[in-house]
Short mmCIF file of C-alpha atoms in Angstrom, two decimals:
data_model
loop_
_atom_site.label_atom_id
_atom_site.label_comp_id
_atom_site.label_asym_id
_atom_site.label_seq_id
_atom_site.Cartn_x
_atom_site.Cartn_y
_atom_site.Cartn_z
CA GLN A 22 -32.55 26.18 21.20
CA LYS A 23 -31.84 24.96 17.34
CA GLU A 24 -29.14 26.61 15.57
CA VAL A 25 -31.75 27.69 12.67
CA GLU A 26 -35.71 27.84 13.44
CA GLN A 27 -37.73 27.35 10.17
CA ASP A 28 -41.60 27.52 10.68
CA PRO A 29 -42.64 24.01 9.22
CA GLY A 30 -45.41 25.70 8.33
CA PRO A 31 -47.79 24.16 6.01
CA LEU A 32 -48.93 27.20 4.34
CA SER A 33 -51.26 27.07 1.47
CA VAL A 34 -51.93 30.37 -0.78
CA PRO A 35 -54.13 30.26 -4.15
CA GLU A 36 -52.26 30.91 -7.22
CA GLY A 37 -50.51 34.10 -8.13
CA ALA A 38 -49.99 34.32 -4.26
CA ILE A 39 -46.82 36.28 -2.65
CA VAL A 40 -45.17 33.75 -0.39
CA SER A 41 -42.80 34.89 2.14
CA LEU A 42 -40.73 32.09 3.78
CA ASN A 43 -38.32 33.15 6.76
CA CYS A 44 -35.56 31.58 9.16
CA THR A 45 -34.27 32.91 11.62
CA TYR A 46 -30.66 31.91 13.27
CA SER A 47 -28.35 31.91 16.46
CA ASN A 48 -24.61 31.61 15.15
CA SER A 49 -23.74 34.96 14.35
CA ALA A 50 -20.57 33.44 12.17
CA PHE A 51 -22.83 32.30 9.34
CA GLN A 52 -22.01 34.14 6.27
CA TYR A 53 -23.29 31.56 3.37
CA PHE A 54 -27.30 31.44 3.40
CA MET A 55 -29.12 28.95 0.39
CA TRP A 56 -32.57 28.27 -0.06
CA TYR A 57 -32.97 24.53 -1.27
CA ARG A 58 -36.81 23.34 -2.88
CA GLN A 59 -37.36 19.75 -2.23
CA TYR A 60 -40.43 17.79 -4.39
CA SER A 61 -41.63 14.88 -2.94
CA ARG A 62 -39.83 11.92 -3.21
CA LYS A 63 -36.80 13.85 -4.15
CA GLY A 64 -33.60 15.49 -3.11
CA PRO A 65 -33.18 19.16 -2.12
CA GLU A 66 -32.38 21.43 -5.15
CA LEU A 67 -30.51 24.95 -5.08
CA LEU A 68 -32.88 27.50 -5.77
CA MET A 69 -30.84 30.87 -3.97
CA TYR A 70 -27.46 31.30 -3.04
CA THR A 71 -26.47 34.25 -0.81
CA TYR A 72 -23.08 35.15 0.44
CA SER A 73 -23.71 38.24 3.57
CA SER A 74 -26.22 40.42 4.04
CA GLY A 75 -28.17 42.14 1.16
CA ASN A 76 -30.73 41.26 -1.45
CA LYS A 77 -30.46 38.70 -4.73
CA GLU A 78 -33.27 38.21 -7.15
CA ASP A 79 -34.03 35.44 -9.87
CA GLY A 80 -36.73 35.55 -12.01
CA ARG A 81 -40.06 35.15 -9.37
CA PHE A 82 -37.91 34.23 -6.86
CA THR A 83 -35.92 37.21 -4.06
CA ALA A 84 -33.63 36.40 -1.15
CA GLN A 85 -33.18 38.44 1.70
CA VAL A 86 -30.13 38.60 4.35
CA ASP A 87 -30.29 40.29 7.34
CA LYS A 88 -27.10 39.75 9.35
CA SER A 89 -27.96 42.59 12.41
CA SER A 90 -31.35 40.49 13.00
CA LYS A 91 -30.43 36.90 12.57
CA TYR A 92 -33.22 36.86 9.90
CA ILE A 93 -33.37 35.13 6.25
CA SER A 94 -36.34 35.38 3.77
CA LEU A 95 -37.18 33.90 0.56
CA PHE A 96 -40.00 35.43 -1.34
CA ILE A 97 -42.30 33.92 -4.41
CA ARG A 98 -43.80 36.33 -6.42
CA ASP A 99 -46.95 35.11 -9.00
CA SER A 100 -46.90 31.76 -6.93
CA GLN A 101 -47.58 28.92 -9.60
CA PRO A 102 -48.99 25.11 -8.45
CA SER A 103 -45.12 24.00 -9.88
CA ASP A 104 -44.10 26.10 -6.62
CA SER A 105 -45.76 23.72 -4.01
CA ALA A 106 -42.97 21.74 -2.21
CA THR A 107 -40.91 22.14 0.95
CA TYR A 108 -38.78 24.90 0.96
CA LEU A 109 -35.28 24.17 3.27
CA CYS A 110 -33.24 27.48 4.02
CA ALA A 111 -29.65 26.41 4.94
CA MET A 112 -26.40 28.33 6.04
CA SER A 113 -22.21 28.23 6.66
CA ALA A 114 -19.75 29.50 8.39
CA SER A 115 -17.37 28.94 5.33
CA SER A 116 -17.50 28.39 1.62
CA TYR A 117 -16.31 24.90 2.52
CA GLY A 118 -17.98 24.06 5.73
CA LYS A 119 -20.71 21.90 6.56
CA LEU A 120 -24.66 23.83 5.98
CA THR A 121 -26.79 23.66 9.11
CA PHE A 122 -30.44 23.05 7.82
CA GLY A 123 -33.48 24.48 8.61
CA GLN A 124 -36.87 22.16 9.11
CA GLY A 125 -38.65 22.95 6.12
CA THR A 126 -41.75 24.29 5.50
CA ILE A 127 -44.60 22.72 3.06
CA LEU A 128 -45.89 25.10 1.12
CA THR A 129 -48.71 24.27 -1.01
CA VAL A 130 -50.24 26.48 -3.92
CA HIS A 131 -53.24 25.93 -4.99
CA PRO A 132 -54.89 26.65 -8.40
CA ASP B 18 -23.81 14.90 -16.18
CA ALA B 19 -25.87 12.43 -14.49
CA GLY B 20 -26.77 13.89 -11.08
CA VAL B 21 -25.42 12.27 -7.32
CA ILE B 22 -26.66 8.72 -7.90
CA GLN B 23 -27.91 6.49 -4.84
CA SER B 24 -29.05 3.23 -4.44
CA PRO B 25 -31.08 1.51 -3.67
CA ARG B 26 -34.16 3.93 -3.66
CA HIS B 27 -35.30 2.00 -1.36
CA GLU B 28 -35.19 -0.86 1.19
CA VAL B 29 -37.18 -2.68 3.48
CA THR B 30 -35.82 -4.55 6.37
CA GLU B 31 -35.65 -6.54 9.67
CA MET B 32 -33.73 -4.63 12.49
CA GLY B 33 -30.47 -6.45 13.73
CA GLN B 34 -30.10 -6.72 10.32
CA GLU B 35 -26.85 -5.22 8.00
CA VAL B 36 -28.31 -1.99 5.63
CA THR B 37 -25.60 -0.67 3.18
CA LEU B 38 -26.44 2.34 1.49
CA ARG B 39 -24.41 3.37 -1.76
CA CYS B 40 -23.90 6.83 -3.67
CA LYS B 41 -21.94 8.05 -6.77
CA PRO B 42 -20.86 12.05 -6.41
CA ILE B 43 -20.62 13.88 -9.07
CA SER B 44 -17.70 13.70 -11.50
CA GLY B 45 -15.20 16.42 -10.30
CA HIS B 46 -16.59 16.79 -7.33
CA ASP B 47 -14.49 17.23 -4.59
CA TYR B 48 -16.71 16.60 -1.40
CA LEU B 49 -18.80 14.36 -0.86
CA PHE B 50 -22.16 14.49 2.33
CA TRP B 51 -24.22 11.80 3.57
CA TYR B 52 -27.50 13.35 5.49
CA ARG B 53 -30.25 11.74 7.44
CA GLN B 54 -33.74 13.66 6.99
CA THR B 55 -36.78 12.71 9.31
CA MET B 56 -39.94 14.42 9.96
CA MET B 57 -38.84 15.26 13.74
CA ARG B 58 -35.55 16.25 13.38
CA GLY B 59 -35.65 17.52 9.63
CA LEU B 60 -31.92 17.21 7.80
CA GLU B 61 -29.16 16.24 9.76
CA LEU B 62 -25.27 16.06 8.14
CA LEU B 63 -23.80 12.66 9.01
CA ILE B 64 -20.36 12.89 7.96
CA TYR B 65 -18.60 14.68 4.90
CA PHE B 66 -15.79 13.76 2.96
CA ASN B 67 -12.91 16.04 1.11
CA ASN B 68 -10.62 14.19 -1.26
CA ASN B 69 -12.18 10.50 0.00
CA VAL B 70 -10.73 11.69 3.57
CA PRO B 71 -13.40 11.96 6.58
CA ILE B 72 -12.88 15.24 7.69
CA ASP B 73 -16.25 15.82 10.45
CA ASP B 74 -17.92 12.72 11.55
CA SER B 75 -19.68 14.09 14.56
CA GLY B 76 -23.33 13.85 13.33
CA MET B 77 -22.88 10.10 13.12
CA PRO B 78 -25.30 8.97 15.60
CA GLU B 79 -23.54 5.76 17.13
CA ASP B 80 -20.94 3.12 16.45
CA ARG B 81 -23.28 0.66 14.50
CA PHE B 82 -23.26 3.34 11.70
CA SER B 83 -20.14 3.50 9.40
CA ALA B 84 -18.95 5.45 5.74
CA LYS B 85 -15.92 5.02 3.75
CA MET B 86 -14.94 6.59 0.30
CA PRO B 87 -12.69 4.18 -1.23
CA ASN B 88 -12.33 6.20 -4.06
CA ALA B 89 -13.33 9.28 -5.70
CA SER B 90 -16.84 8.15 -7.02
CA PHE B 91 -17.96 5.93 -4.68
CA SER B 92 -19.07 5.95 -1.27
CA THR B 93 -21.38 3.86 1.22
CA LEU B 94 -23.26 4.27 4.43
CA LYS B 95 -23.20 1.11 6.40
CA ILE B 96 -25.16 0.74 9.81
CA GLN B 97 -24.88 -2.47 11.43
CA PRO B 98 -27.04 -3.99 13.62
CA SER B 99 -29.99 -1.90 12.32
CA GLU B 100 -32.86 -0.36 14.77
CA PRO B 101 -36.39 1.20 13.82
CA ARG B 102 -35.04 3.59 14.69
CA ASP B 103 -32.71 4.49 11.84
CA SER B 104 -35.81 4.81 9.40
CA ALA B 105 -35.48 7.83 7.69
CA VAL B 106 -34.46 9.00 4.30
CA TYR B 107 -30.46 9.22 3.10
CA PHE B 108 -29.49 11.34 1.76
CA CYS B 109 -25.82 12.05 -0.02
CA ALA B 110 -24.72 14.84 -1.66
CA SER B 111 -21.30 16.26 -3.30
CA ARG B 112 -19.76 19.43 -4.49
CA LYS B 113 -16.77 21.27 -6.12
CA GLN B 114 -13.80 22.79 -4.57
CA GLY B 115 -14.55 26.49 -3.48
CA ASN B 116 -17.54 28.47 -3.04
CA GLN B 117 -19.57 26.07 -4.87
CA PRO B 118 -23.19 24.76 -3.69
CA GLN B 119 -24.03 21.08 -3.04
CA HIS B 120 -26.13 18.74 -5.32
CA PHE B 121 -28.15 16.02 -3.63
CA GLY B 122 -28.72 12.87 -4.90
CA ASP B 123 -32.67 11.55 -4.63
CA GLY B 124 -32.16 9.76 -1.75
CA THR B 125 -32.77 6.09 0.00
CA ARG B 126 -36.21 5.82 1.61
CA LEU B 127 -35.26 3.01 4.56
CA SER B 128 -37.44 0.95 6.77
CA ILE B 129 -36.39 -1.09 9.49
CA LEU B 130 -39.16 -3.09 10.63
#
């Protein structure tokens, strides 16, 4: 079993929809949780960064971490075609440690 | 500031050849990471350096792979001899010391025929 599980999708939604992306993990030592967005033929770029449990909001994006359930989520409100990309969750046990990535979810937002 | 710069962007070569991938991290960053991304396995960490010193190379698939960081502004990932199963996109990332996020380059798309 992989340390981090992420549904690869693909996920296709209409413009304006609320998108929910999720990851589960098995390593209880993970404390730092990230979401990266990767456009086609580009490197991943950091979207959200949270420490431990709780919520974090940035514009149309909200990240949630539930350490008791070992479950993290990314919500995208009012989704736009420009949000079409692969979304990768990532996590680590320490601020200086290596990241473990999920498989990535391919999202398409159609006009 | 310039981001992480990788070269070449694309590489196509025949199996058995030596392949060298290059990375220039963001100036002032203390950590450098090499990743490999495939459809089957996703994004996997191969090796990372702190202040030019290799810290964890447990992700390097086998002895055919080697990485060096001769100075703070340059790193190489070498595959010798290359095999078709090495075909993937290889990413380099860097970050500052402390609780800082990683910044990725745009990768090298490697095809071994």
